[in-house]
Amino acid sequence: MNFFHELKRRNVFRVAIMYLVAAWLIIQIASTLAPALLLPEWTTRLVTLLLMIGFPVALIFAWAFELTPEGMKRTKEVDIDESITHHTGKKLEYGIIGILAIAVAFLLLRPSEVTESPILTANATPSIAVLPFEDFSPDKDQEYFSKGIAEEILNLLAKTNNMKVAARTSSFAFYGSEEDIRNIGQKLDVSTVLEGSIRKAGGTLRITAQLINVNDGYHIWSETYDRDMSDIFAVQDEIAASILTSLKVHLLGEEAQATATLKADVDAYNHYLIGKERMAGQTMADFIAANAKFEEAIAIDPDFASARVHQVLAMLEIERLSEWDKKTEASKKTDSIANMHLKRSLELAPNLPQVHAIKALYDLRRYNYDDAKVYFDRALQLNPNYAQAYLWRADLHFSLNNFKAMLADREKAYALDPMSLEISRELAFDYRSFGRQEDANRIIDRMFELRPHDQSAYRAYITNFSAHAQFVEAIKATKEGLKHHPDDPWLKDMEAWMLFYIGDYEAALTKGYDYIELDYGHLMGWPEEAVSKLQDILKGPHRESYFYAAIDYYRFKGDKDQLSAILKESIAHADKLNYPWKTNCSFKFIEAIQYTGIDADISQAIEECRNRTDNQVKYGYLCPCSLYTLVAFAIIDGRPDDAVSRAYEWLAQGDYMPGMENSAILSHLKSHDEYEELLHLNQRNFERQNTLYWATVANKSPSDGG
């Protein structure tokens, strides 16, 4: 009895009750939140185990220690007449009541359990992910074909408006994974998963498909198809139709017709699949290899529309990644086949979404914005789940200064295909430009988790640093990326540019880029060797790629005659390429035209710049890298006081311009009282970054190397 009385006096019973109630509440919260946060299944078990271990520890602690006005003391050291355990007991009782109240509220407010299958819920939108089919062929040589079948089924399913279909990149990320289907479904946010296998023996195929309910892991539907290789597309249509029927989803008439139009020679199809697989690598080497495979597929089957348009896509990507002075040549190669392939593909497969989407992308890259919009909209009408089309259409919105719609399309693409590193990279770029650096970092971190050392991840990582005037971090990231991808043109180009920007001119010049030598010449006030270099380039085959450098030189020298001549040639060249120089807000070009007074209407260009900069401010599209655009436009718009105010904002972000004193645009502020102060702030920002670079990256003093 004395022991029982002592347990009561020391509040051991109250501590036990409070601990058990709190532990129960914690377990309930963990079991509720773990699935929503995509935590492993064992998370709740681990929490329960830790709380069980903690229970006897809490009781021992309550027996051995007592809370006193002087703090926590061992119970045996406290005089029983001075003990305040009765007061502590009251507080514990209040705590128990409080925790019980929270527990009751939690039970009332938490979502009720869903016992029926998600796909049978009346108001739920059916959703599905199609995993790559397993290759069970004896020689294990049908991986591309297995993925291809799954992809074509995915494409057919995606053409309905009333179903959410996880994109290829995301669902295919689990190829070869042993992960539980229920976890895959949670990660892809779908209610059903289609998996299957393919076994090829001679000219015969056996395809098995199984539709699985993510909620409980049970099969909803399964079927086996034995077909000849020559009938593969009919098999794909049949499987897709069976799945659609099982999900109670009906295709619209036009979409149903589209499912029956895909035909190709089997050998051509195999080359096409290999090309698609290489495209996913997103490197120059991958695009070149993919282009060759598409070309082989077209040679075998000239009526294979998908191969035709994907060759155009591969060439557009080769063009995008080409070095600066090789882009014009790459563009000509693309143009030589694009129009023919796109026209023929539209004739062969007018209801194929990728035909319209790639035609739209080509029009976008050739500045035919009206046509691009029509074809993007048609592609998304045919396939509302086409993540890539949303990604590309976002670029159209950017070109049209519609930043809000751009971000909406990019986020839609990411929601459909969260495993795509290309989509992740572009969304990170957008978050960066909206000043949402934490969101950009979150996506970039996830990119590296999905594929460590990936080139797309490095691009997003580096650009995010440089856009926020963190040039030392950007250089470190670039050097890290080059360790893993020493031949990547973008990384090499970015390294040279940033070395120049941060003031390591000697290292930048050793990279062998003509534009760096010319930028250095401009920085140094155009010494004789830089002028000679420019004149030699202007006599060569890449003359038009260096018109801006020529504009810089003649504007710096004040030679209006030569500047006028190069401007007229630039305008003629832009018009020939259909390049919208009046709508792309090129401040340097507009200022040079204003300076020379040549006969060129720039009223539209000024208005487009006004529209773009107004929208930048309206939607917060204002990372430090874009604040300078507000300065430049205020100058060419004749508002020097506004330009000075904007310049202070820009420089306050830590950004700067190498050779600011030689800038033709900023020279318009020379008569302003605060011009010298702006030069000082610019130099201070440069010196801060330059000093940090030499101390942490180059590990030597400027006098040793630059």
XYZ file of C-alpha atoms in Angstrom:
706
model
C 0.000 0.000 0.000
C 2.853 2.359 0.772
C 4.385 1.635 -2.658
C 1.041 2.268 -4.363
C 0.623 5.494 -2.392
C 4.144 6.586 -3.396
C 3.426 5.892 -7.085
C 0.355 8.082 -6.784
C 2.196 10.810 -4.862
C 4.972 10.942 -7.453
C 2.375 11.311 -10.295
C 3.578 8.154 -12.018
C -0.027 7.156 -12.845
C -0.794 10.600 -14.289
C 2.395 10.552 -16.382
C 1.466 7.091 -17.688
C -2.046 8.211 -18.698
C -0.783 11.407 -20.314
C 1.951 9.522 -22.185
C -0.461 6.862 -23.508
C -3.011 9.437 -24.688
C -0.300 11.562 -26.360
C 1.299 8.478 -27.931
C -2.034 7.330 -29.356
C -2.615 10.775 -30.869
C 0.884 10.867 -32.402
C 0.383 7.411 -33.970
C -2.959 8.474 -35.467
C -1.416 11.626 -36.953
C 1.531 9.659 -38.355
C -0.705 7.036 -39.972
C -2.818 9.781 -41.550
C 0.016 11.949 -42.858
C 2.455 9.231 -43.986
C 0.559 8.310 -47.203
C -0.070 11.982 -48.061
C 3.642 12.754 -47.680
C 4.608 9.607 -49.643
C 6.596 8.309 -46.667
C 7.604 4.619 -46.559
C 5.068 2.123 -45.262
C 7.235 1.398 -42.197
C 7.087 5.005 -40.984
C 4.065 4.439 -38.720
C 5.540 1.199 -37.359
C 8.787 3.001 -36.512
C 6.912 5.783 -34.687
C 4.928 3.179 -32.709
C 8.090 1.281 -31.773
C 9.873 4.417 -30.568
C 6.868 5.422 -28.459
C 6.713 1.929 -26.918
C 10.382 2.155 -25.998
C 9.800 5.588 -24.508
C 6.928 4.492 -22.211
C 8.985 2.727 -19.493
C 11.604 5.489 -19.759
C 8.907 8.073 -18.997
C 7.671 6.073 -15.971
C 11.187 5.651 -14.580
C 11.819 9.356 -15.065
C 8.532 10.211 -13.227
C 9.519 7.949 -10.295
C 13.132 9.118 -10.020
C 12.761 12.872 -10.578
C 10.549 15.637 -9.266
C 9.848 19.138 -10.504
C 10.598 21.769 -7.828
C 10.590 25.576 -7.840
C 14.384 25.341 -8.276
C 14.066 23.020 -11.265
C 14.295 19.257 -11.784
C 15.754 17.270 -8.860
C 16.108 13.634 -7.899
C 13.079 12.657 -5.779
C 15.152 11.323 -2.887
C 16.821 14.725 -2.555
C 13.493 16.547 -2.030
C 12.085 16.899 1.499
C 8.565 15.465 1.489
C 7.284 18.535 3.365
C 8.601 20.786 0.561
C 7.312 18.611 -2.270
C 4.869 20.223 -4.756
C 3.844 17.002 -6.517
C 0.167 17.776 -5.817
C 0.500 21.021 -7.858
C 2.369 19.175 -10.621
C -0.399 16.539 -10.618
C -3.024 19.199 -11.281
C -1.014 20.460 -14.272
C -0.716 16.915 -15.613
C -4.493 16.472 -15.304
C -5.056 19.670 -17.298
C -2.563 18.388 -19.882
C -4.432 15.065 -20.175
C -7.710 16.909 -20.697
C -6.122 19.132 -23.348
C -4.634 16.214 -25.262
C -7.957 14.340 -25.090
C -9.699 17.414 -26.560
C -7.192 17.521 -29.414
C -7.680 13.784 -29.998
C -11.469 14.184 -30.198
C -11.106 17.085 -32.631
C -8.698 15.047 -34.739
C -11.128 12.098 -34.905
C -13.956 14.420 -35.972
C -11.966 16.326 -38.592
C -9.755 13.702 -40.218
C -10.902 12.338 -43.604
C -13.017 9.201 -43.379
C -11.610 5.960 -44.750
C -12.422 5.202 -48.386
C -13.380 1.576 -48.619
C -14.466 1.396 -52.234
C -12.170 1.315 -55.254
C -11.161 4.834 -56.381
C -12.116 4.061 -59.970
C -15.681 3.195 -58.922
C -16.290 6.411 -57.014
C -18.898 8.353 -58.915
C -17.292 11.768 -58.678
C -13.645 10.650 -58.963
C -11.717 11.302 -62.158
C -10.360 7.976 -63.454
C -6.565 8.033 -63.511
C -3.971 5.569 -64.708
C -0.246 5.050 -65.127
C 1.075 2.669 -67.768
C 4.316 1.011 -66.689
C 6.828 -0.325 -69.240
C 6.012 -3.920 -70.065
C 8.504 -6.538 -68.912
C 10.487 -8.388 -71.578
C 10.055 -12.130 -71.018
C 11.516 -13.111 -74.391
C 14.130 -15.897 -74.204
C 16.935 -13.625 -75.447
C 15.826 -10.573 -73.431
C 16.282 -8.482 -76.586
C 12.890 -6.765 -76.788
C 13.291 -3.976 -74.221
C 12.682 -1.182 -76.728
C 9.690 -3.026 -78.146
C 8.254 -3.674 -74.674
C 8.525 0.016 -73.803
C 7.118 0.954 -77.188
C 3.960 -1.078 -76.725
C 3.371 0.457 -73.309
C 3.963 3.944 -74.719
C 1.499 3.495 -77.572
C -1.155 2.203 -75.168
C -0.425 5.223 -72.953
C -0.841 7.568 -75.925
C -4.191 6.030 -76.859
C -5.485 6.289 -73.299
C -4.338 9.896 -72.994
C -6.612 11.057 -75.801
C -9.718 11.269 -73.664
C -10.713 14.365 -71.730
C -12.237 12.521 -68.770
C -9.178 10.573 -67.662
C -5.883 11.580 -66.089
C -2.946 9.658 -67.553
C 0.546 9.855 -66.049
C 3.102 10.911 -68.658
C 5.665 8.547 -70.161
C 8.712 9.968 -68.397
C 7.148 9.621 -64.960
C 5.632 6.159 -65.365
C 8.690 4.803 -67.190
C 10.926 5.984 -64.350
C 9.875 2.821 -62.511
C 11.140 0.456 -65.214
C 12.906 -2.471 -63.569
C 11.850 -1.245 -60.127
C 10.810 -3.710 -57.432
C 8.705 -1.039 -55.750
C 5.206 -1.973 -54.645
C 2.452 -1.019 -57.089
C 0.614 0.858 -54.334
C 3.638 3.067 -53.685
C 4.058 3.720 -57.405
C 0.409 4.742 -57.658
C 0.774 7.139 -54.735
C 3.899 8.732 -56.174
C 2.250 9.217 -59.567
C -1.072 10.289 -57.994
C -3.175 7.757 -59.941
C -5.892 5.299 -58.871
C -4.942 2.482 -61.244
C -1.762 1.086 -62.748
C -1.418 -0.974 -65.918
C 1.488 -3.375 -66.040
C 2.228 -6.213 -68.400
C 4.727 -8.393 -70.150
C 5.697 -9.360 -73.667
C 7.204 -12.578 -74.914
C 8.417 -12.833 -78.502
C 9.068 -16.187 -80.130
C 9.811 -16.015 -83.842
C 7.058 -13.945 -85.463
C 4.588 -14.490 -82.597
C 3.877 -12.187 -79.682
C 2.215 -12.998 -76.383
C 1.191 -9.841 -74.544
C -0.252 -9.948 -71.038
C -1.806 -6.826 -69.517
C -3.084 -6.353 -65.958
C -4.989 -3.414 -64.518
C -4.353 -2.999 -60.774
C -6.251 -0.999 -58.182
C -3.723 1.150 -56.291
C -5.971 1.321 -53.233
C -5.706 -2.388 -52.375
C -3.244 -3.854 -54.888
C -5.836 -6.254 -56.378
C -6.333 -6.910 -60.094
C -9.348 -5.239 -61.671
C -8.856 -6.713 -65.112
C -6.341 -8.858 -66.975
C -6.055 -10.287 -70.447
C -3.607 -12.206 -72.636
C -3.186 -11.605 -76.372
C -1.459 -13.974 -78.810
C -0.827 -12.180 -82.081
C 1.456 -12.051 -85.090
C 4.109 -9.308 -85.110
C 2.467 -7.839 -88.200
C -0.686 -7.156 -86.159
C 0.976 -5.286 -83.296
C -0.907 -2.000 -83.733
C -4.255 -3.769 -83.738
C -3.200 -5.432 -80.479
C -2.362 -2.042 -78.953
C -5.769 -0.670 -79.943
C -7.507 -3.755 -78.538
C -5.742 -3.535 -75.178
C -6.447 0.183 -74.854
C -10.129 -0.318 -75.713
C -10.450 -3.068 -73.071
C -8.915 -0.829 -70.402
C -11.136 2.091 -71.337
C -14.210 -0.126 -71.111
C -13.190 -1.406 -67.695
C -12.778 2.156 -66.453
C -16.217 3.220 -67.786
C -14.605 5.935 -69.919
C -15.913 6.618 -73.404
C -13.848 8.267 -76.129
C -15.314 11.036 -78.220
C -16.063 10.126 -81.806
C -13.112 11.983 -83.312
C -10.730 10.585 -80.689
C -12.016 7.045 -81.261
C -11.213 7.406 -84.935
C -7.690 8.553 -84.078
C -6.928 5.300 -82.263
C -7.228 3.279 -85.447
C -4.881 5.274 -87.689
C -1.413 4.284 -86.414
C 0.276 1.854 -88.811
C 3.927 1.156 -89.506
C 6.327 -1.496 -90.673
C 7.558 -3.488 -87.672
C 11.263 -2.977 -88.503
C 10.686 0.748 -88.968
C 8.819 0.795 -85.674
C 11.755 -0.829 -83.888
C 14.180 1.840 -85.196
C 11.671 4.485 -84.128
C 11.490 3.092 -80.582
C 15.268 3.086 -80.236
C 15.307 6.694 -81.427
C 12.660 7.663 -78.863
C 14.712 5.972 -76.144
C 17.802 7.987 -77.118
C 15.819 11.240 -77.164
C 15.125 10.807 -73.457
C 18.855 11.292 -72.741
C 18.591 14.992 -73.709
C 22.255 15.344 -74.760
C 23.664 16.348 -78.137
C 24.991 12.817 -78.681
C 21.553 11.377 -77.875
C 19.784 13.677 -80.310
C 22.259 12.902 -83.102
C 21.844 9.148 -82.535
C 18.053 9.489 -82.371
C 18.012 11.492 -85.607
C 19.867 8.663 -87.361
C 17.377 6.081 -86.068
C 14.376 8.103 -87.220
C 16.006 8.491 -90.616
C 16.408 4.695 -90.847
C 12.751 4.198 -89.863
C 11.601 6.604 -92.590
C 13.775 4.875 -95.191
C 12.056 1.559 -94.363
C 8.548 3.028 -94.137
C 8.119 6.488 -95.736
C 4.510 6.618 -94.500
C 5.475 6.366 -90.819
C 4.244 9.783 -89.617
C 5.583 9.526 -86.057
C 9.113 8.844 -87.314
C 8.922 11.847 -89.646
C 7.874 14.348 -86.984
C 10.303 12.974 -84.417
C 13.165 13.452 -86.827
C 12.112 17.111 -87.027
C 12.089 17.233 -83.209
C 15.555 15.674 -82.989
C 16.944 18.227 -85.444
C 15.306 21.097 -83.565
C 17.033 19.896 -80.396
C 20.369 19.553 -82.193
C 19.894 23.110 -83.405
C 19.078 24.301 -79.862
C 22.216 22.760 -78.384
C 24.563 23.804 -81.199
C 27.321 26.280 -80.438
C 26.568 29.904 -81.232
C 28.363 30.139 -84.563
C 26.933 26.794 -85.746
C 23.263 27.494 -85.066
C 22.589 29.027 -88.480
C 23.995 25.983 -90.247
C 21.959 23.671 -87.997
C 18.814 25.701 -88.710
C 19.302 25.330 -92.444
C 19.623 21.545 -92.084
C 16.391 21.446 -90.070
C 14.544 23.601 -92.598
C 15.708 21.376 -95.459
C 13.534 18.498 -94.215
C 11.067 19.988 -91.727
C 8.453 21.411 -94.074
C 8.379 18.220 -96.155
C 8.109 15.929 -93.121
C 5.525 18.045 -91.315
C 3.285 18.461 -94.346
C 3.392 14.748 -95.152
C 2.780 13.761 -91.513
C -0.343 15.916 -91.334
C -1.613 14.145 -94.452
C -0.793 10.679 -93.088
C -1.998 11.152 -89.498
C -4.176 14.253 -89.118
C -5.397 13.105 -85.687
C -2.028 12.227 -84.154
C -1.319 14.701 -81.302
C 2.480 14.639 -81.641
C 2.240 15.663 -85.299
C 0.443 18.866 -84.306
C 2.634 19.503 -81.249
C 5.941 19.171 -83.121
C 4.588 21.251 -86.010
C 3.713 23.898 -83.397
C 7.183 23.702 -81.877
C 8.787 24.171 -85.276
C 6.567 27.203 -85.954
C 7.476 28.590 -82.536
C 11.210 28.219 -83.205
C 10.654 30.002 -86.550
C 8.671 32.804 -84.848
C 5.357 31.910 -86.532
C 3.469 32.493 -83.314
C -0.071 32.480 -84.738
C 0.402 29.102 -86.404
C 2.145 27.726 -83.327
C -0.863 28.585 -81.156
C -3.300 26.861 -83.517
C -1.288 23.636 -83.633
C -0.544 23.561 -79.883
C -4.230 23.975 -79.100
C -5.136 21.211 -81.540
C -2.557 18.839 -80.046
C -3.962 19.400 -76.560
C -7.507 18.982 -77.829
C -6.528 15.561 -79.195
C -4.577 14.665 -76.037
C -5.426 16.707 -72.922
C -2.733 14.785 -70.994
C 0.116 15.711 -73.371
C 2.699 17.049 -70.916
C 5.279 17.917 -73.581
C 2.768 20.067 -75.477
C 2.071 22.082 -72.305
C 5.821 22.478 -71.812
C 6.363 23.813 -75.335
C 3.265 26.006 -75.324
C 4.663 27.713 -72.233
C 7.548 28.928 -74.430
C 4.987 30.461 -76.781
C 3.381 32.315 -73.878
C 6.829 33.606 -72.893
C 7.424 34.940 -76.403
C 4.042 36.694 -76.255
C 4.816 38.239 -72.836
C 2.065 36.228 -71.137
C 4.048 35.183 -68.074
C 1.044 34.032 -66.035
C -0.128 31.598 -68.738
C 3.471 30.453 -69.212
C 3.782 29.396 -65.569
C 0.333 27.740 -65.608
C 1.265 25.569 -68.595
C 4.639 24.668 -67.111
C 3.054 23.645 -63.807
C 0.442 21.618 -65.703
C 3.227 19.786 -67.544
C 4.993 19.086 -64.249
C 1.793 17.787 -62.645
C 1.353 15.344 -65.531
C 5.004 14.301 -65.717
C 6.837 15.013 -62.436
C 9.646 12.585 -63.277
C 10.629 14.431 -66.472
C 13.944 16.188 -65.934
C 13.367 18.384 -68.987
C 10.053 19.653 -67.602
C 11.558 19.991 -64.124
C 14.437 22.048 -65.538
C 12.104 24.476 -67.323
C 9.828 24.883 -64.306
C 12.880 25.576 -62.136
C 13.866 28.271 -64.669
C 10.414 29.830 -64.335
C 10.383 29.778 -60.545
C 13.836 31.349 -60.632
C 12.602 34.152 -62.885
C 9.620 34.828 -60.646
C 11.991 35.186 -57.707
C 10.732 31.931 -56.155
C 14.200 30.644 -55.406
C 13.101 28.189 -52.707
C 10.669 26.524 -55.112
C 13.368 26.386 -57.765
C 15.805 24.823 -55.296
C 13.208 22.245 -54.254
C 12.739 21.072 -57.831
C 16.477 21.112 -58.558
C 17.202 19.021 -55.449
C 14.619 16.506 -56.610
C 16.201 16.381 -60.068
C 19.529 15.380 -58.559
C 17.755 12.782 -56.401
C 16.099 11.271 -59.473
C 19.297 11.232 -61.520
C 22.550 12.331 -59.824
C 24.872 14.417 -62.031
C 22.246 14.847 -64.771
C 23.010 17.599 -67.308
C 19.508 19.105 -67.110
C 19.817 19.300 -63.336
C 23.153 21.098 -63.639
C 21.650 23.578 -66.107
C 18.852 24.464 -63.727
C 21.260 24.551 -60.764
C 23.767 26.857 -62.463
C 21.197 29.164 -64.017
C 19.423 29.578 -60.699
C 22.664 30.793 -59.111
C 23.678 33.142 -61.932
C 20.196 34.657 -62.221
C 20.401 35.710 -58.583
C 23.897 37.193 -58.892
C 25.511 34.257 -57.077
C 28.281 33.915 -59.628
C 30.852 32.206 -57.410
C 28.362 29.444 -56.590
C 27.478 29.224 -60.285
C 31.119 28.730 -61.272
C 31.574 26.046 -58.623
C 28.494 24.230 -59.911
C 29.720 24.536 -63.499
C 33.103 23.061 -62.664
C 31.372 20.221 -60.829
C 29.153 19.584 -63.851
C 32.136 19.537 -66.211
C 33.779 16.815 -64.119
C 30.901 14.560 -65.071
C 30.226 15.976 -68.558
C 33.531 17.388 -69.854
C 32.303 17.656 -73.460
C 28.931 19.284 -72.829
C 28.784 22.433 -75.058
C 26.438 24.343 -72.757
C 28.557 23.762 -69.654
C 31.741 24.718 -71.500
C 30.132 27.859 -72.873
C 28.700 28.788 -69.468
C 32.076 28.324 -67.784
C 33.784 30.655 -70.262
C 31.097 33.306 -69.938
C 31.084 33.273 -66.121
C 34.861 33.307 -65.852
C 34.762 36.445 -67.960
C 31.897 37.901 -65.969
C 33.602 37.386 -62.628
C 36.899 38.848 -63.814
C 39.185 35.858 -64.490
C 39.852 37.099 -68.026
C 42.944 35.003 -68.610
C 41.094 31.757 -67.868
C 38.074 32.857 -69.916
C 40.187 33.675 -72.968
C 41.890 30.273 -72.890
C 38.523 28.595 -73.598
C 38.807 29.591 -77.253
C 35.483 31.352 -77.804
C 35.468 34.236 -80.276
C 32.635 36.024 -78.505
C 34.663 36.083 -75.260
C 37.592 37.730 -77.065
C 35.232 40.335 -78.516
C 33.543 40.968 -75.160
C 36.978 41.415 -73.624
C 37.866 43.826 -76.411
C 34.748 45.853 -75.672
C 35.604 45.833 -71.957
C 39.127 47.112 -72.684
C 37.917 49.866 -75.014
C 38.508 47.961 -78.285
C 42.301 47.646 -78.573
C 43.797 46.984 -82.000
C 43.915 43.169 -81.686
C 40.188 43.013 -80.809
C 39.286 45.205 -83.777
C 41.388 42.997 -86.054
C 39.644 39.897 -84.672
C 36.218 41.385 -85.342
C 37.108 42.397 -88.907
C 38.390 38.889 -89.662
C 35.182 37.309 -88.365
C 33.010 39.688 -90.384
C 34.809 38.482 -93.528
C 34.105 34.826 -92.678
C 31.125 32.469 -93.105
C 29.596 33.291 -89.711
C 29.390 37.027 -90.268
C 25.704 37.312 -89.331
C 26.303 35.640 -85.944
C 28.488 38.583 -84.863
C 26.381 41.553 -85.965
C 25.815 42.506 -82.315
C 29.565 42.618 -81.683
C 29.931 44.886 -84.729
C 27.145 47.123 -83.396
C 29.002 47.334 -80.063
C 32.235 48.364 -81.798
C 30.855 50.987 -84.181
C 28.612 52.429 -81.467
C 31.600 52.664 -79.096
C 33.654 54.436 -81.784
C 30.778 56.741 -82.659
C 31.049 55.763 -86.359
C 27.461 56.414 -87.466
C 28.084 55.533 -91.115
C 29.457 52.058 -90.410
C 26.921 51.538 -87.632
C 24.074 52.459 -89.973
C 25.341 50.015 -92.595
C 25.605 47.100 -90.159
C 22.166 47.898 -88.705
C 20.531 47.836 -92.137
C 22.235 44.544 -92.922
C 21.088 43.130 -89.574
C 17.488 44.180 -90.205
C 17.540 42.619 -93.675
C 18.971 39.389 -92.270
C 16.348 39.290 -89.473
C 13.523 39.870 -91.962
C 14.867 37.080 -94.165
C 14.730 34.659 -91.208
C 11.344 36.001 -90.112
C 13.028 36.979 -86.848
C 10.692 39.324 -84.919
C 13.247 41.947 -83.938
C 10.439 44.462 -83.389
C 8.816 42.280 -80.746
C 11.733 40.702 -78.881
C 12.682 43.893 -77.033
C 16.366 44.074 -78.047
C 17.523 47.203 -76.207
C 20.953 47.351 -77.830
C 19.438 47.203 -81.314
C 16.792 49.837 -80.597
C 19.269 52.236 -78.974
C 21.632 51.948 -81.952
C 18.795 52.766 -84.355
C 17.835 55.767 -82.218
C 21.473 56.902 -82.189
C 21.995 56.707 -85.951
C 18.563 57.958 -86.929
C 18.308 55.480 -89.823
C 14.966 55.049 -91.549
C 13.569 52.175 -89.477
C 10.221 52.222 -87.701
C 10.839 51.300 -84.067
C 7.505 52.462 -82.675
C 6.266 48.850 -82.563
C 9.498 47.770 -80.893
C 9.093 50.443 -78.195
C 5.478 49.451 -77.605
C 6.368 45.760 -77.350
C 9.124 46.581 -74.853
C 6.641 48.597 -72.820
C 4.185 45.710 -72.828
C 6.877 43.222 -71.819
C 8.341 45.273 -68.983
C 4.872 46.193 -67.690
C 3.970 42.511 -67.550
C 7.254 41.708 -65.827
C 6.338 44.128 -63.050
C 2.680 43.062 -62.972
C 3.416 39.364 -62.524
C 6.641 39.671 -60.526
C 8.824 38.224 -63.283
C 11.752 40.065 -61.775
C 14.718 38.040 -60.636
C 17.894 40.199 -60.405
C 18.855 39.136 -63.933
C 15.719 40.754 -65.355
C 15.761 43.953 -63.284
C 18.314 45.403 -65.716
C 15.710 45.200 -68.486
C 13.623 47.799 -66.625
C 16.657 50.091 -66.501
C 17.400 49.697 -70.205
C 13.816 50.253 -71.318
C 13.407 53.364 -69.165
C 16.487 54.796 -70.935
C 15.366 54.097 -74.509
C 11.870 55.288 -73.527
C 13.322 58.665 -72.509
C 12.810 58.353 -68.722
C 16.285 58.843 -67.184
C 15.024 59.487 -63.639
C 13.064 56.216 -63.660
C 16.142 54.492 -65.102
C 18.276 55.695 -62.200
C 15.717 54.482 -59.636
C 15.536 51.102 -61.368
C 19.335 50.920 -61.526
C 19.558 51.297 -57.737
C 17.049 48.431 -57.356
C 19.022 46.266 -59.780
C 22.409 46.889 -58.148
C 20.948 46.431 -54.666
C 20.442 42.758 -55.584
C 24.198 42.293 -55.908
C 24.180 42.137 -59.712
C 26.502 44.177 -61.932
C 27.682 44.741 -65.504
C 31.361 44.267 -66.434
C 32.567 47.416 -68.173
C 29.472 49.396 -67.262
C 31.290 52.597 -68.162
C 31.501 51.399 -71.789
C 27.794 50.552 -72.090
C 26.157 52.546 -74.864
C 22.726 52.334 -73.232
C 23.878 53.381 -69.766
C 25.969 56.201 -71.256
C 22.668 58.120 -71.563
C 22.812 58.567 -67.784
C 26.233 60.241 -67.762
C 24.719 63.685 -67.335
C 22.698 62.507 -64.354
C 23.998 63.510 -60.910
C 23.906 59.922 -59.630
C 25.731 58.285 -62.537
C 29.075 58.164 -60.714
C 27.410 56.618 -57.668
C 25.895 53.908 -59.902
C 29.343 53.184 -61.345
C 30.696 52.907 -57.797
C 27.959 50.464 -56.728
C 28.502 48.405 -59.871
C 32.260 48.216 -59.209
C 31.698 47.336 -55.557
C 29.436 44.404 -56.501
C 31.977 43.195 -59.045
C 34.870 43.416 -56.591
C 32.925 41.513 -53.928
C 32.312 38.596 -56.286
C 35.784 38.806 -57.770
C 37.475 38.687 -54.353
C 35.327 35.762 -53.247
C 36.120 33.929 -56.484
C 39.893 34.231 -56.099
C 39.711 33.205 -52.458
C 37.372 30.200 -52.754
C 37.446 28.941 -56.341
C 40.763 29.847 -57.934
C 42.670 29.535 -54.635
C 45.125 32.210 -55.641
C 45.352 35.974 -55.853
C 44.260 37.941 -58.941
C 47.877 38.897 -59.614
C 48.773 35.228 -59.953
C 46.316 34.439 -62.690
C 44.175 37.250 -64.046
